[in-house]
Short mmCIF file of C-alpha atoms and ligand atoms in Angstrom, two decimals:
data_model
loop_
_atom_site.label_atom_id
_atom_site.label_comp_id
_atom_site.label_asym_id
_atom_site.label_seq_id
_atom_site.Cartn_x
_atom_site.Cartn_y
_atom_site.Cartn_z
CA MET A 1 93.98 57.06 -94.36
CA SER A 2 90.61 56.52 -96.05
CA ARG A 3 87.91 54.61 -94.20
CA LEU A 4 88.17 51.88 -96.85
CA ASP A 5 91.91 51.46 -96.22
CA SER A 6 91.27 51.46 -92.49
CA PHE A 7 88.52 48.82 -92.86
CA ILE A 8 90.75 46.56 -94.96
CA ARG A 9 93.56 46.82 -92.41
CA ARG A 10 91.17 46.02 -89.56
CA MET A 11 89.75 42.96 -91.35
CA THR A 12 93.27 41.72 -92.17
CA ALA A 13 94.30 42.16 -88.53
CA GLN A 14 91.14 40.39 -87.37
CA ARG A 15 91.74 37.40 -89.69
CA ASP A 16 95.47 37.17 -88.82
CA ILE A 17 94.82 37.32 -85.08
CA LEU A 18 92.02 34.75 -85.20
CA ASP A 19 94.24 32.38 -87.21
CA HIS A 20 97.09 32.99 -84.76
CA VAL A 21 95.06 32.12 -81.65
CA CYS A 22 93.08 29.22 -83.19
CA ALA A 23 96.17 27.00 -83.22
CA GLU A 24 96.33 27.34 -79.42
CA VAL A 25 92.57 27.26 -78.86
CA ALA A 26 92.38 23.99 -80.82
CA LYS A 27 94.42 22.33 -78.05
CA MET A 28 92.23 23.73 -75.27
CA GLU A 29 88.83 22.48 -74.11
CA GLY A 30 85.91 24.85 -73.90
CA PRO A 31 83.42 26.55 -76.20
CA VAL A 32 83.97 29.66 -78.28
CA ILE A 33 81.92 32.78 -77.58
CA GLU A 34 81.32 35.16 -80.48
CA LEU A 35 80.15 38.55 -79.17
CA GLY A 36 78.69 40.39 -82.17
CA LEU A 37 77.59 37.91 -84.84
CA GLY A 38 76.86 40.69 -87.37
CA ASN A 39 77.04 39.33 -90.92
CA GLY A 40 78.58 36.14 -89.54
CA ARG A 41 81.92 36.38 -91.35
CA THR A 42 84.11 35.80 -88.32
CA PHE A 43 81.68 33.16 -87.01
CA HIS A 44 82.06 31.35 -90.35
CA HIS A 45 85.87 31.68 -90.15
CA LEU A 46 86.00 30.31 -86.60
CA ARG A 47 83.73 27.43 -87.55
CA GLU A 48 86.15 26.52 -90.36
CA ARG A 49 89.26 26.88 -88.19
CA LEU A 50 87.82 24.99 -85.20
CA PRO A 51 85.69 22.23 -86.71
CA GLY A 52 83.30 20.57 -84.29
CA ARG A 53 83.77 23.20 -81.57
CA ARG A 54 80.66 24.68 -79.99
CA ILE A 55 80.41 28.37 -80.91
CA VAL A 56 77.78 30.44 -79.11
CA ALA A 57 77.05 33.68 -80.95
CA PHE A 58 75.41 36.82 -79.56
CA ASP A 59 73.82 39.85 -81.17
CA ARG A 60 70.95 42.27 -80.69
CA ALA A 61 69.20 40.86 -83.74
CA LEU A 62 69.89 38.27 -86.40
CA ALA A 63 71.36 39.85 -89.53
CA ALA A 64 73.82 37.17 -90.60
CA HIS A 65 74.16 35.65 -94.06
CA ALA A 66 72.20 32.41 -94.37
CA SER A 67 75.45 30.41 -94.56
CA SER A 68 76.62 31.78 -91.23
CA ILE A 69 73.78 31.29 -88.76
CA PRO A 70 74.43 29.16 -85.67
CA GLU A 71 72.09 26.40 -84.52
CA ALA A 72 69.14 27.84 -82.54
CA GLU A 73 70.59 26.68 -79.21
CA ASN A 74 73.85 28.55 -79.94
CA LEU A 75 72.30 31.85 -81.01
CA VAL A 76 71.54 34.38 -78.26
CA LEU A 77 69.66 37.54 -79.20
CA GLY A 78 69.36 40.70 -77.11
CA GLU A 79 71.72 43.10 -75.37
CA ILE A 80 74.96 41.22 -74.70
CA ARG A 81 75.44 42.84 -71.33
CA GLU A 82 72.21 41.16 -70.19
CA THR A 83 72.06 37.96 -72.29
CA ALA A 84 75.65 36.84 -71.60
CA GLU A 85 75.12 36.89 -67.82
CA ARG A 86 73.70 33.37 -67.83
CA PHE A 87 76.83 32.06 -69.59
CA ILE A 88 79.21 33.26 -66.88
CA GLY A 89 81.30 30.31 -65.75
CA ILE A 90 81.01 28.50 -69.11
CA ASP A 91 84.86 28.28 -69.19
CA ALA A 92 85.21 29.39 -72.79
CA ALA A 93 88.51 28.69 -74.54
CA LEU A 94 88.04 31.77 -76.74
CA VAL A 95 85.92 34.89 -76.57
CA HIS A 96 85.92 37.04 -79.70
CA ALA A 97 84.35 40.45 -79.19
CA ASP A 98 83.75 42.52 -82.32
CA ILE A 99 81.31 45.09 -80.97
CA GLY A 100 83.33 48.30 -81.30
CA THR A 101 81.56 51.10 -83.14
CA GLY A 102 84.39 53.45 -84.08
CA TYR A 103 82.73 56.13 -81.91
CA GLU A 104 84.92 56.87 -78.90
CA ASP A 105 82.08 57.84 -76.57
CA ARG A 106 80.01 54.70 -77.32
CA ASP A 107 83.03 52.40 -77.10
CA ALA A 108 83.94 53.96 -73.74
CA VAL A 109 80.53 52.92 -72.39
CA THR A 110 81.08 49.34 -73.65
CA SER A 111 84.57 49.28 -72.13
CA ALA A 112 83.03 49.89 -68.71
CA TRP A 113 81.38 46.41 -68.67
CA LEU A 114 82.89 44.26 -71.45
CA PRO A 115 86.29 43.37 -69.90
CA ASP A 116 84.74 42.03 -66.69
CA LEU A 117 82.14 40.04 -68.64
CA ILE A 118 84.86 38.49 -70.81
CA ALA A 119 87.01 37.64 -67.78
CA ARG A 120 84.04 35.77 -66.31
CA LEU A 121 83.23 33.91 -69.54
CA LEU A 122 86.79 32.62 -70.08
CA ARG A 123 88.49 29.65 -68.50
CA VAL A 124 91.86 30.30 -66.88
CA GLY A 125 94.37 30.32 -69.76
CA GLY A 126 91.58 31.09 -72.25
CA ILE A 127 92.03 33.77 -74.86
CA ALA A 128 90.14 36.94 -75.69
CA VAL A 129 90.38 38.60 -79.09
CA SER A 130 88.79 42.02 -79.30
CA GLY A 131 88.43 45.12 -81.39
CA THR A 132 88.87 47.33 -78.35
CA PRO A 133 91.49 47.02 -75.58
CA LEU A 134 90.40 45.05 -72.49
CA ASP A 135 91.55 46.73 -69.32
CA HIS A 136 91.07 44.19 -66.51
CA PRO A 137 93.36 42.69 -63.83
CA GLN A 138 92.54 39.12 -64.95
CA LEU A 139 93.18 39.80 -68.64
CA GLN A 140 96.82 39.98 -69.60
CA ARG A 141 97.54 41.67 -72.91
CA LEU A 142 99.52 39.50 -75.38
CA ALA A 143 101.58 40.65 -78.34
CA PRO A 144 99.83 40.31 -81.72
CA PRO A 145 101.43 38.30 -84.54
CA PRO A 146 104.09 40.26 -86.47
CA SER A 147 101.71 41.07 -89.36
CA VAL A 148 99.40 43.05 -87.04
CA PRO A 149 100.43 46.55 -85.95
CA ALA A 150 100.07 47.28 -82.23
CA ASP A 151 96.69 48.74 -81.19
CA ARG A 152 94.71 47.59 -84.25
CA TYR A 153 93.15 44.42 -82.80
CA PHE A 154 93.85 42.95 -79.38
CA ILE A 155 94.71 39.59 -77.77
CA SER A 156 94.50 38.91 -74.03
CA ARG A 157 94.84 35.85 -71.85
CA ARG A 158 92.72 35.10 -68.78
CA VAL A 159 95.15 34.72 -65.86
N1 SAM B 1 82.34 39.97 -86.60
C1 SAM B 1 81.11 40.17 -87.37
C2 SAM B 1 81.29 39.63 -88.77
O1 SAM B 1 82.40 39.18 -89.11
O2 SAM B 1 80.33 39.66 -89.54
C3 SAM B 1 80.73 41.63 -87.41
C4 SAM B 1 80.25 42.15 -86.11
S1 SAM B 1 79.55 43.78 -86.26
C5 SAM B 1 80.98 44.79 -86.43
C6 SAM B 1 79.04 44.11 -84.62
C7 SAM B 1 77.74 43.45 -84.25
O3 SAM B 1 77.63 43.50 -82.83
C8 SAM B 1 76.51 44.14 -84.80
O4 SAM B 1 75.73 43.20 -85.50
C9 SAM B 1 75.76 44.68 -83.57
O5 SAM B 1 74.36 44.53 -83.65
C10 SAM B 1 76.31 43.80 -82.46
N2 SAM B 1 76.37 44.49 -81.16
C11 SAM B 1 77.15 45.55 -80.83
N3 SAM B 1 76.97 45.87 -79.54
C12 SAM B 1 76.06 44.99 -79.04
C13 SAM B 1 75.45 44.82 -77.77
N4 SAM B 1 75.76 45.63 -76.74
N5 SAM B 1 74.55 43.82 -77.61
C14 SAM B 1 74.22 43.03 -78.66
N6 SAM B 1 74.78 43.13 -79.89
C15 SAM B 1 75.67 44.11 -80.08
#
């Protein structure tokens, strides 16, 4: 499969999974945490799907399109592993983590700290959506919607 085909499939899976979980997140209290603002496309999508919800977005540096930049108080710049520490206990309804690189060795390093961070950001019953699997005793893997093949994009619930 070409990298373009793979990218399109990943974006479709990302959009379908975010739409799938937003219906449930809309009924739950708590902010949304966007780990990896990037260009801001998924931030923009979440803002449309969850109007009025606080979304706190994290990245190393601001590189988002002008239409997709959070308010200053909801934009956190720096290394997520360090900057997100002060948000532990925020009881997020949704954490979306799109910080995979496609390089196995780098993603393995992230997988050593990301699942525990996400478990501590979420409220009980809250949902994590991620580009990499989250292996953690408090994060229960959920089945994706039927349009998303297994192992392309991941949903977990904080138990
Ligand atoms: N979901 C975004 C969108 O729709 O535009 C794209 C996110 S992009 C794939 C990943 C982003 O995560 C990059 O902007 C990168 O700088 C950021 N990132 C990755 N690892 C990070 C880390 N450990 N700390 C801070 N930012 C990180």
